[in-house]
Amino acid sequence: MIPPDHPRYRSLVTRERLAGCAKKGIVAMEGLTAHGRGEAFDYLIGERTTISGLLAEQTAAAMLISARHPVISVNGNTAALAAHEIAALQEACGALVEVNLFHRTEKRVAQIEDLLRNAGADVYSGEAERLLPLSHDRAWCRRGGMFSADVVLVPLEDGDRCEALVSLGKTVIAIDLNPLSRTARHATLTIVDELTRALPAISRACRELSAADRDRLLSTVDNHYLLSEAIHEMTARLSHALD
Amino acid sequence: MIPPDHPRYRSLVTRERLAGCAKKGIVAMEGLTAHGRGEAFDYLIGERTTISGLLAEQTAAAMLISARHPVISVNGNTAALAAHEIAALQEACGALVEVNLFHRTEKRVAQIEDLLRNAGADVYSGEAERLLPLSHDRAWCRRGGMFSADVVLVPLEDGDRCEALVSLGKTVIAIDLNPLSRTARHATLTIVDELTRALPAISRACRELSAADRDRLLSTVDNHYLLSEAIHEMTARLSHALD
């Protein structure tokens, strides 16, 4: 038991939740470490949605709403942290929800699909094939799912998968707290925000944006600007710690 | 299997090693997340020992060599990542090596003590008592070990334990990649460097520092300066990414 008077109580409780999901096999052990990396960068943006983060979330909503065939790609960490938020976003934007894993086993895929369905998501789980130009298990996806998508939302993705999707001509929306990562730099649009803050913000924008808002957002996508703003937040916070 | 052509191969292999130790019970699941936080900050100092980091390591050596009763406190992550480096430092500075865990069970303590002994460390494992002013399992330590120490090296420590040790009047040397953490700010001396780089650097300095070097280092300890330098490294690296 983590004592409630511990100054990092909330973060430690989230870690415990992920650890519990790791014991069940839903979260890969390596996913726990990846979560820690995110925590560090979240700390550096003040553990809140920044102005530029919100702009990115609204732009993501415009992309998803305007897409012909949008897909939300879900991995173990995303399902463990935000299954309900994924279901809500699916309802708001009409995207397919598809499970794609780095540490892939059929059992893990099935467990994560169950978790998502129990949270209310309609999961697309057709037969997977090795369709992406990648050397490991992430090559797998479904012909009618991510492979056919024009817009893919990849929360907590790794860099090579992101690059492979961009190389296939897709619009890739990443949610990644590290603005220096390959994912962040290669995605069409990067949301530098924490997952459980980012997903509800995208859902809200899907419901609220007017057609004119959407057109304006889609005509001014500038990922370099968004990453620069995130980096400025981090350097400002680090520098402030020196005072 | 992680493919060797993966751009983050080294980091992923280290994660796999920690994941393996987590499966054996040596590393707490929560320790995997804590490792990830460290990875993020290590990335921001360029994954190398900085000038100020080396100064901190030399100062740590001077403190350990000059101590009456130095103790190295080891947790699961430290043992998993650097058991041999701990044994080598013990040989270089003559400190007691004592296992102290946040997620404490007798079984984990025994596993970690075995791991350290197999790496050549002489582990002090007398009976533990709740001696530190803390509300959870970290209150446990040994009367003849950490409780009697004048200088304690705490690699990868949490903030409240660090504060408790300082409040007992001890000289606390932390190894912590996050220069903003409570541990980093409250320790007498903070080494902002990665564990397996920091420990050998301290051991080398233990062997090589002259008495005059030691006196000079001990008379100029300035933790605020060391943390400021680490923060400057990080902001410079972040800003450079904007170019």
Coordinates of C-alpha atoms in Angstrom, one line a residue:
Chain A
M1 CA 0.0 0.0 0.0
I2 CA 1.2 3.5 -0.9
P3 CA 0.5 5.9 1.9
P4 CA -1.9 8.7 0.9
D5 CA 0.5 11.3 2.5
H6 CA 3.2 10.4 0.0
P7 CA 3.9 13.5 -2.1
R8 CA 3.8 11.5 -5.4
Y9 CA 0.7 9.5 -4.4
R10 CA -1.2 10.0 -7.7
S11 CA 1.7 9.1 -9.9
L12 CA 2.4 6.0 -7.7
V13 CA -1.2 4.8 -7.8
T14 CA -1.2 5.1 -11.6
R15 CA 2.0 3.0 -11.7
E16 CA 0.4 0.4 -9.4
R17 CA -2.5 0.2 -11.8
L18 CA -0.2 -0.3 -14.8
A19 CA 1.7 -2.9 -12.7
G20 CA -1.5 -4.7 -12.0
C21 CA -2.2 -4.7 -15.8
A22 CA 1.3 -6.0 -16.4
K23 CA 0.7 -8.9 -14.0
K24 CA -2.4 -9.8 -16.1
G25 CA -0.4 -9.6 -19.3
I26 CA -2.2 -6.5 -20.7
V27 CA 0.7 -4.2 -20.3
A28 CA 4.1 -5.4 -21.4
M29 CA 6.8 -5.0 -18.8
E30 CA 8.6 -2.8 -21.2
G31 CA 5.5 -0.7 -21.4
L32 CA 6.0 0.2 -17.7
T33 CA 9.3 1.8 -18.5
A34 CA 7.9 3.6 -21.5
H35 CA 5.3 5.0 -19.2
G36 CA 8.0 6.3 -16.9
R37 CA 9.6 8.2 -19.7
G38 CA 6.3 9.9 -20.4
E39 CA 5.9 10.8 -16.7
A40 CA 9.2 12.7 -16.8
F41 CA 8.2 14.7 -19.8
D42 CA 4.7 15.4 -18.4
Y43 CA 6.4 16.8 -15.3
L44 CA 8.3 19.2 -17.5
I45 CA 5.1 20.5 -19.1
G46 CA 3.6 21.0 -15.7
E47 CA 1.2 18.0 -15.8
R48 CA -1.5 20.0 -17.6
T49 CA -2.7 20.6 -21.2
T50 CA -0.7 23.6 -22.6
I51 CA -2.2 26.1 -25.1
S52 CA -0.3 24.5 -28.0
G53 CA -1.4 21.0 -26.8
L54 CA -5.0 22.1 -27.0
L55 CA -4.4 23.5 -30.5
A56 CA -3.0 20.1 -31.5
E57 CA -6.0 18.3 -29.9
Q58 CA -8.4 20.4 -31.8
T59 CA -6.5 19.9 -35.1
A60 CA -6.5 16.1 -34.4
A61 CA -10.3 16.3 -34.0
A62 CA -10.6 18.2 -37.4
M63 CA -8.4 15.5 -39.1
L64 CA -10.4 12.6 -37.6
I65 CA -13.8 14.1 -38.4
S66 CA -12.8 14.9 -42.0
A67 CA -11.2 11.5 -42.6
R68 CA -12.6 9.0 -45.1
H69 CA -11.4 6.0 -43.0
P70 CA -10.0 7.0 -39.6
V71 CA -8.4 4.4 -37.3
I72 CA -7.4 4.5 -33.7
S73 CA -4.5 2.1 -33.0
V74 CA -4.5 0.9 -29.4
N75 CA -1.7 -0.8 -27.5
G76 CA -1.5 -2.3 -24.0
N77 CA -0.6 0.9 -22.2
T78 CA -3.3 2.9 -24.0
A79 CA -6.0 0.3 -23.1
A80 CA -4.8 0.0 -19.5
L81 CA -4.8 3.8 -19.0
A82 CA -7.7 5.0 -21.1
A83 CA -10.1 2.3 -22.4
H84 CA -13.2 4.4 -21.6
E85 CA -11.6 7.5 -23.2
I86 CA -10.9 5.5 -26.4
A87 CA -14.6 4.3 -26.5
A88 CA -15.8 7.9 -26.0
L89 CA -13.5 9.2 -28.8
Q90 CA -14.7 6.4 -31.1
E91 CA -18.3 7.6 -30.5
A92 CA -17.4 11.2 -31.1
C93 CA -15.5 10.7 -34.4
G94 CA -16.6 7.3 -35.8
A95 CA -13.1 5.8 -36.2
L96 CA -12.3 2.1 -36.2
V97 CA -10.6 0.9 -33.1
E98 CA -7.9 -1.6 -33.8
V99 CA -5.4 -3.3 -31.4
N100 CA -1.7 -3.3 -32.6
L101 CA 1.1 -4.4 -30.3
F102 CA 4.8 -4.2 -30.2
H103 CA 5.1 -7.2 -27.9
R104 CA 2.5 -9.1 -29.8
T105 CA 0.8 -12.4 -28.8
E106 CA -2.6 -13.6 -29.8
K107 CA -3.5 -13.9 -26.1
R108 CA -2.5 -10.2 -25.4
V109 CA -4.4 -9.0 -28.4
A110 CA -7.5 -10.8 -27.2
Q111 CA -7.1 -9.5 -23.6
I112 CA -6.8 -6.0 -24.8
E113 CA -9.8 -6.3 -27.1
D114 CA -11.9 -7.6 -24.2
L115 CA -10.8 -4.7 -22.0
L116 CA -11.8 -2.2 -24.8
R117 CA -15.1 -3.9 -25.4
N118 CA -15.9 -3.9 -21.7
A119 CA -15.3 -0.1 -21.8
G120 CA -17.8 0.2 -24.6
A121 CA -15.6 0.3 -27.7
D122 CA -16.6 -1.4 -30.9
V123 CA -13.3 -3.2 -31.7
Y124 CA -12.3 -4.1 -35.3
S125 CA -10.5 -7.5 -35.0
G126 CA -10.3 -9.0 -38.5
E127 CA -7.4 -11.2 -39.4
A128 CA -4.0 -9.6 -39.1
E129 CA -1.3 -9.8 -41.8
R130 CA 2.3 -8.6 -42.0
L131 CA 1.5 -5.5 -44.1
L132 CA 3.8 -2.8 -42.8
P133 CA 7.4 -2.3 -43.9
L134 CA 8.9 -3.2 -40.4
S135 CA 11.2 -6.0 -39.2
H136 CA 9.3 -7.1 -36.1
D137 CA 5.9 -7.8 -34.7
R138 CA 4.7 -4.3 -35.4
A139 CA 4.5 -5.2 -39.1
W140 CA 1.2 -6.9 -38.3
C141 CA -2.0 -5.0 -39.0
R142 CA -5.4 -5.6 -40.6
R143 CA -6.0 -5.0 -44.3
G144 CA -9.4 -3.4 -43.7
G145 CA -8.2 -1.5 -40.7
M146 CA -5.0 0.5 -40.3
F147 CA -3.6 -0.6 -43.7
S148 CA -6.6 1.0 -45.5
A149 CA -6.8 4.1 -43.2
D150 CA -6.2 7.6 -44.5
V151 CA -5.9 9.0 -40.9
V152 CA -4.4 7.0 -38.0
L153 CA -4.3 8.1 -34.4
V154 CA -1.4 6.4 -32.7
P155 CA -1.3 7.1 -28.9
L156 CA 2.0 6.1 -27.3
E157 CA 3.5 4.8 -30.5
D158 CA 7.2 3.9 -31.2
G159 CA 9.2 5.8 -33.8
D160 CA 9.6 3.2 -36.5
R161 CA 6.0 2.3 -36.7
C162 CA 5.1 6.0 -37.0
E163 CA 7.6 6.4 -39.8
A164 CA 6.3 3.3 -41.6
L165 CA 2.7 4.7 -41.6
V166 CA 3.9 8.1 -42.9
S167 CA 5.8 6.4 -45.6
L168 CA 2.6 4.7 -46.7
G169 CA 1.1 8.1 -47.3
K170 CA -1.1 8.2 -44.2
T171 CA -1.9 11.2 -42.0
V172 CA -0.5 10.1 -38.6
I173 CA -1.6 11.8 -35.4
A174 CA 0.7 10.9 -32.5
I175 CA 0.1 11.5 -28.8
D176 CA 3.7 11.6 -27.4
L177 CA 4.9 13.5 -24.3
N178 CA 8.5 13.6 -25.7
P179 CA 8.7 16.3 -28.3
L180 CA 12.2 15.1 -29.3
S181 CA 11.2 11.5 -30.1
R182 CA 11.2 10.1 -33.6
T183 CA 7.5 9.6 -33.3
A184 CA 7.0 13.3 -32.4
R185 CA 9.2 14.5 -35.3
H186 CA 7.8 12.2 -38.0
A187 CA 4.1 12.3 -37.3
T188 CA 2.0 14.6 -39.4
L189 CA 0.6 16.0 -36.1
T190 CA 2.0 15.5 -32.6
I191 CA 0.0 16.1 -29.4
V192 CA 2.4 16.7 -26.6
D193 CA 0.0 15.9 -23.7
E194 CA -0.8 13.1 -21.3
L195 CA -3.1 10.4 -22.8
T196 CA -6.0 10.8 -20.3
R197 CA -6.1 14.5 -20.8
A198 CA -5.6 14.4 -24.6
L199 CA -8.3 11.9 -25.5
P200 CA -11.2 13.7 -23.8
A201 CA -10.0 17.0 -25.3
I202 CA -10.1 15.5 -28.8
S203 CA -13.5 14.1 -28.2
R204 CA -14.9 17.4 -27.0
A205 CA -13.4 19.2 -30.1
C206 CA -15.0 16.5 -32.4
R207 CA -18.4 17.5 -31.0
E208 CA -17.9 21.2 -30.8
L209 CA -15.9 22.4 -33.8
S210 CA -17.8 24.1 -36.6
A211 CA -17.1 23.4 -40.3
A212 CA -15.3 26.7 -40.5
D213 CA -13.1 25.8 -37.4
R214 CA -12.2 22.6 -39.1
D215 CA -11.2 24.2 -42.3
R216 CA -9.1 26.8 -40.5
L217 CA -7.3 24.1 -38.4
L218 CA -6.7 21.8 -41.3
S219 CA -5.2 24.6 -43.4
T220 CA -2.7 25.7 -40.7
V221 CA -1.1 22.4 -39.5
D222 CA 2.4 23.1 -38.4
N223 CA 4.0 20.3 -36.4
H224 CA 7.3 22.0 -36.1
Y225 CA 5.6 24.9 -34.4
L226 CA 3.7 22.6 -32.0
L227 CA 6.9 20.8 -31.0
S228 CA 8.7 24.1 -30.6
E229 CA 6.1 25.3 -28.2
A230 CA 6.2 22.1 -26.2
I231 CA 10.0 22.5 -25.9
H232 CA 9.7 26.1 -24.9
E233 CA 7.4 25.0 -22.1
M234 CA 9.9 22.5 -20.9
T235 CA 12.9 24.8 -21.0
A236 CA 10.9 27.5 -19.2
R237 CA 10.0 25.1 -16.4
L238 CA 13.5 23.8 -16.0
S239 CA 14.9 27.3 -16.0
H240 CA 12.4 28.4 -13.4
A241 CA 13.6 25.6 -11.1
L242 CA 16.9 27.5 -10.9
D243 CA 15.3 30.6 -9.2
Chain B
M1 CA 13.3 -10.5 -29.5
I2 CA 14.2 -6.9 -30.2
P3 CA 15.7 -6.5 -33.7
P4 CA 19.3 -5.2 -33.6
D5 CA 18.4 -2.6 -36.2
H6 CA 16.0 -0.9 -33.9
P7 CA 17.3 2.6 -33.3
R8 CA 16.7 2.4 -29.5
Y9 CA 18.2 -1.1 -29.3
R10 CA 20.5 -0.5 -26.3
S11 CA 17.7 1.1 -24.2
L12 CA 15.3 -1.6 -25.1
V13 CA 17.7 -4.3 -24.2
T14 CA 18.3 -2.7 -20.8
R15 CA 14.5 -2.6 -20.3
E16 CA 14.3 -6.2 -21.2
R17 CA 16.9 -7.0 -18.5
L18 CA 14.9 -5.1 -16.0
A19 CA 11.8 -6.8 -17.1
G20 CA 13.5 -10.1 -16.6
C21 CA 14.5 -9.1 -13.1
A22 CA 10.9 -8.0 -12.5
K23 CA 9.6 -11.4 -13.4
K24 CA 12.0 -12.9 -10.9
G25 CA 10.8 -10.5 -8.2
I26 CA 14.1 -8.6 -7.9
V27 CA 12.8 -5.4 -9.5
A28 CA 9.4 -4.1 -8.4
M29 CA 7.0 -3.4 -11.2
E30 CA 6.9 0.2 -10.1
G31 CA 10.7 0.2 -10.4
L32 CA 10.4 -0.3 -14.2
T33 CA 8.4 2.9 -14.4
A34 CA 10.9 4.7 -12.2
H35 CA 13.7 3.5 -14.6
G36 CA 11.7 5.1 -17.5
R37 CA 11.7 8.4 -15.8
G38 CA 15.5 8.2 -15.5
E39 CA 15.8 7.3 -19.1
A40 CA 14.0 10.5 -20.1
F41 CA 16.3 12.7 -18.1
D42 CA 19.4 10.8 -19.2
Y43 CA 18.4 11.5 -22.8
L44 CA 18.3 15.2 -21.9
I45 CA 21.9 15.2 -20.6
G46 CA 23.0 13.5 -23.7
E47 CA 23.4 10.0 -22.2
R48 CA 27.0 10.8 -21.0
T49 CA 28.7 12.0 -17.9
T50 CA 28.8 15.8 -17.9
I51 CA 31.6 17.9 -16.4
S52 CA 29.5 18.8 -13.4
G53 CA 28.5 15.2 -13.0
L54 CA 32.1 14.1 -12.9
L55 CA 32.8 16.8 -10.2
A56 CA 29.9 15.4 -8.2
E57 CA 31.3 11.9 -8.6
Q58 CA 34.7 13.0 -7.4
T59 CA 33.1 14.8 -4.4
A60 CA 31.2 11.7 -3.6
A61 CA 34.4 9.7 -3.6
A62 CA 36.0 12.2 -1.2
M63 CA 33.0 12.0 1.2
L64 CA 33.0 8.2 1.2
I65 CA 36.8 7.9 1.7
S66 CA 36.7 10.4 4.5
A67 CA 33.7 8.9 6.3
R68 CA 33.8 7.2 9.7
H69 CA 31.0 4.7 8.8
P70 CA 29.9 4.9 5.1
V71 CA 27.0 2.9 3.9
I72 CA 25.8 2.1 0.3
S73 CA 22.0 1.5 0.3
V74 CA 20.9 -0.8 -2.5
N75 CA 17.4 -1.3 -3.9
G76 CA 16.1 -3.7 -6.6
N77 CA 16.8 -1.5 -9.6
T78 CA 20.3 -0.8 -8.4
A79 CA 21.1 -4.4 -7.9
A80 CA 19.6 -5.4 -11.2
L81 CA 21.5 -2.8 -13.2
A82 CA 24.8 -2.5 -11.3
A83 CA 25.5 -5.3 -8.8
H84 CA 29.2 -5.6 -10.0
E85 CA 29.7 -1.9 -9.9
I86 CA 28.4 -1.8 -6.3
A87 CA 30.9 -4.6 -5.4
A88 CA 33.7 -2.7 -7.0
L89 CA 32.8 0.6 -5.2
Q90 CA 32.7 -1.3 -1.9
E91 CA 36.2 -2.5 -2.6
A92 CA 37.4 1.0 -3.5
C93 CA 35.9 2.8 -0.5
G94 CA 35.3 0.2 2.2
A95 CA 31.6 1.1 2.7
L96 CA 29.0 -1.3 4.1
V97 CA 26.5 -2.5 1.5
E98 CA 23.0 -2.8 2.8
V99 CA 19.7 -3.6 1.0
N100 CA 16.8 -1.3 1.7
L101 CA 13.6 -1.6 -0.3
F102 CA 10.5 0.6 -0.9
H103 CA 8.4 -2.5 -1.8
R104 CA 9.8 -4.6 0.9
T105 CA 9.4 -8.3 1.5
E106 CA 11.8 -10.6 3.2
K107 CA 11.9 -12.7 0.0
R108 CA 12.9 -9.7 -2.1
V109 CA 15.6 -8.7 0.4
A110 CA 17.1 -12.2 0.3
Q111 CA 17.0 -12.3 -3.5
I112 CA 18.7 -9.0 -3.9
E113 CA 21.3 -9.9 -1.2
D114 CA 22.1 -13.1 -3.2
L115 CA 22.4 -11.1 -6.4
L116 CA 24.9 -8.7 -4.7
R117 CA 26.9 -11.5 -3.1
N118 CA 27.1 -13.4 -6.4
A119 CA 28.6 -10.2 -7.9
G120 CA 31.3 -10.1 -5.2
A121 CA 29.8 -7.7 -2.6
D122 CA 30.1 -8.3 1.1
V123 CA 26.5 -7.6 2.2
Y124 CA 25.5 -6.4 5.7
S125 CA 22.3 -8.1 6.5
G126 CA 21.7 -7.8 10.3
E127 CA 18.2 -7.7 11.7
A128 CA 16.1 -4.7 10.4
E129 CA 14.0 -2.5 12.6
R130 CA 11.7 0.4 11.9
L131 CA 14.2 3.1 12.8
L132 CA 13.6 5.9 10.2
P133 CA 10.8 8.6 10.6
L134 CA 8.8 7.4 7.6
S135 CA 5.2 6.0 7.3
H136 CA 5.9 2.9 5.2
D137 CA 8.2 0.1 4.6
R138 CA 11.1 2.4 4.0
A139 CA 11.2 3.1 7.7
W140 CA 13.1 -0.3 8.0
C141 CA 16.9 -0.3 8.3
R142 CA 19.6 -1.9 10.4
R143 CA 20.9 -0.3 13.6
G144 CA 24.5 -1.2 12.8
G145 CA 24.0 -0.2 9.1
M146 CA 22.4 2.9 7.7
F147 CA 21.1 4.0 11.1
S148 CA 24.6 4.4 12.4
A149 CA 26.1 5.8 9.2
D150 CA 27.6 9.2 8.9
V151 CA 27.7 9.1 5.0
V152 CA 25.0 7.3 3.0
L153 CA 25.1 6.7 -0.8
V154 CA 21.5 6.3 -2.0
P155 CA 21.4 5.5 -5.7
L156 CA 17.9 5.8 -7.2
E157 CA 16.3 6.8 -3.9
D158 CA 12.9 8.3 -3.3
G159 CA 12.5 11.8 -1.9
D160 CA 11.0 11.1 1.5
R161 CA 13.7 8.6 2.5
C162 CA 16.3 11.0 1.4
E163 CA 14.8 13.8 3.5
A164 CA 14.5 11.4 6.5
L165 CA 18.2 10.6 6.3
V166 CA 19.2 14.2 6.1
S167 CA 16.9 15.0 9.1
L168 CA 18.9 12.5 11.1
G169 CA 22.0 14.5 10.4
K170 CA 23.6 12.3 7.8
T171 CA 25.6 13.3 4.8
V172 CA 23.4 11.9 1.9
I173 CA 24.8 11.3 -1.6
A174 CA 22.1 10.7 -4.1
I175 CA 22.4 9.4 -7.7
D176 CA 19.4 10.9 -9.5
L177 CA 19.0 11.8 -13.1
N178 CA 16.1 14.2 -12.3
P179 CA 17.7 17.5 -11.0
L180 CA 14.2 18.7 -10.0
S181 CA 13.3 15.8 -7.7
R182 CA 12.9 16.1 -4.0
T183 CA 15.8 13.6 -3.6
A184 CA 18.0 15.8 -5.8
R185 CA 17.1 19.0 -3.9
H186 CA 17.4 17.6 -0.4
A187 CA 20.5 15.4 -0.7
T188 CA 23.8 16.9 0.6
L189 CA 25.3 16.0 -2.8
T190 CA 23.4 14.9 -5.9
I191 CA 25.1 13.1 -8.8
V192 CA 23.0 13.7 -12.0
D193 CA 24.3 10.8 -14.0
E194 CA 23.2 7.3 -15.0
L195 CA 24.0 4.6 -12.4
T196 CA 26.3 2.4 -14.4
R197 CA 28.4 5.5 -15.5
A198 CA 28.3 7.1 -12.0
L199 CA 29.4 4.1 -9.9
P200 CA 32.6 3.3 -11.8
A201 CA 33.5 7.0 -11.9
I202 CA 33.2 7.2 -8.1
S203 CA 35.3 4.0 -7.7
R204 CA 38.0 5.4 -9.9
A205 CA 38.1 8.7 -7.9
C206 CA 38.3 6.7 -4.7
R207 CA 41.5 5.2 -5.9
E208 CA 43.0 8.2 -7.6
L209 CA 42.3 11.3 -5.5
S210 CA 45.1 12.7 -3.4
A211 CA 44.6 13.9 0.1
A212 CA 44.8 17.5 -1.2
D213 CA 42.2 16.7 -3.9
R214 CA 39.9 15.4 -1.2
D215 CA 40.3 18.4 1.1
R216 CA 39.6 20.8 -1.8
L217 CA 36.5 18.9 -2.9
L218 CA 35.1 18.6 0.6
S219 CA 35.5 22.3 1.3
T220 CA 33.7 23.4 -1.9
V221 CA 30.5 21.2 -1.9
D222 CA 27.7 23.2 -3.6
N223 CA 24.7 21.1 -4.5
H224 CA 22.8 24.0 -5.9
Y225 CA 25.6 24.7 -8.4
L226 CA 25.6 21.0 -9.4
L227 CA 21.9 20.9 -10.0
S228 CA 22.0 24.2 -11.9
E229 CA 24.6 22.9 -14.2
A230 CA 22.6 19.8 -14.9
I231 CA 19.5 21.9 -15.6
H232 CA 21.6 24.1 -18.0
E233 CA 22.7 20.9 -19.9
M234 CA 19.1 19.9 -20.3
T235 CA 17.8 23.3 -21.4
A236 CA 20.6 23.6 -23.9
R237 CA 19.9 20.2 -25.4
L238 CA 16.2 20.9 -25.6
S239 CA 16.8 24.3 -27.2
H240 CA 19.3 22.8 -29.7
A241 CA 16.5 20.5 -30.9
L242 CA 14.7 23.5 -32.1
D243 CA 17.4 24.4 -34.6

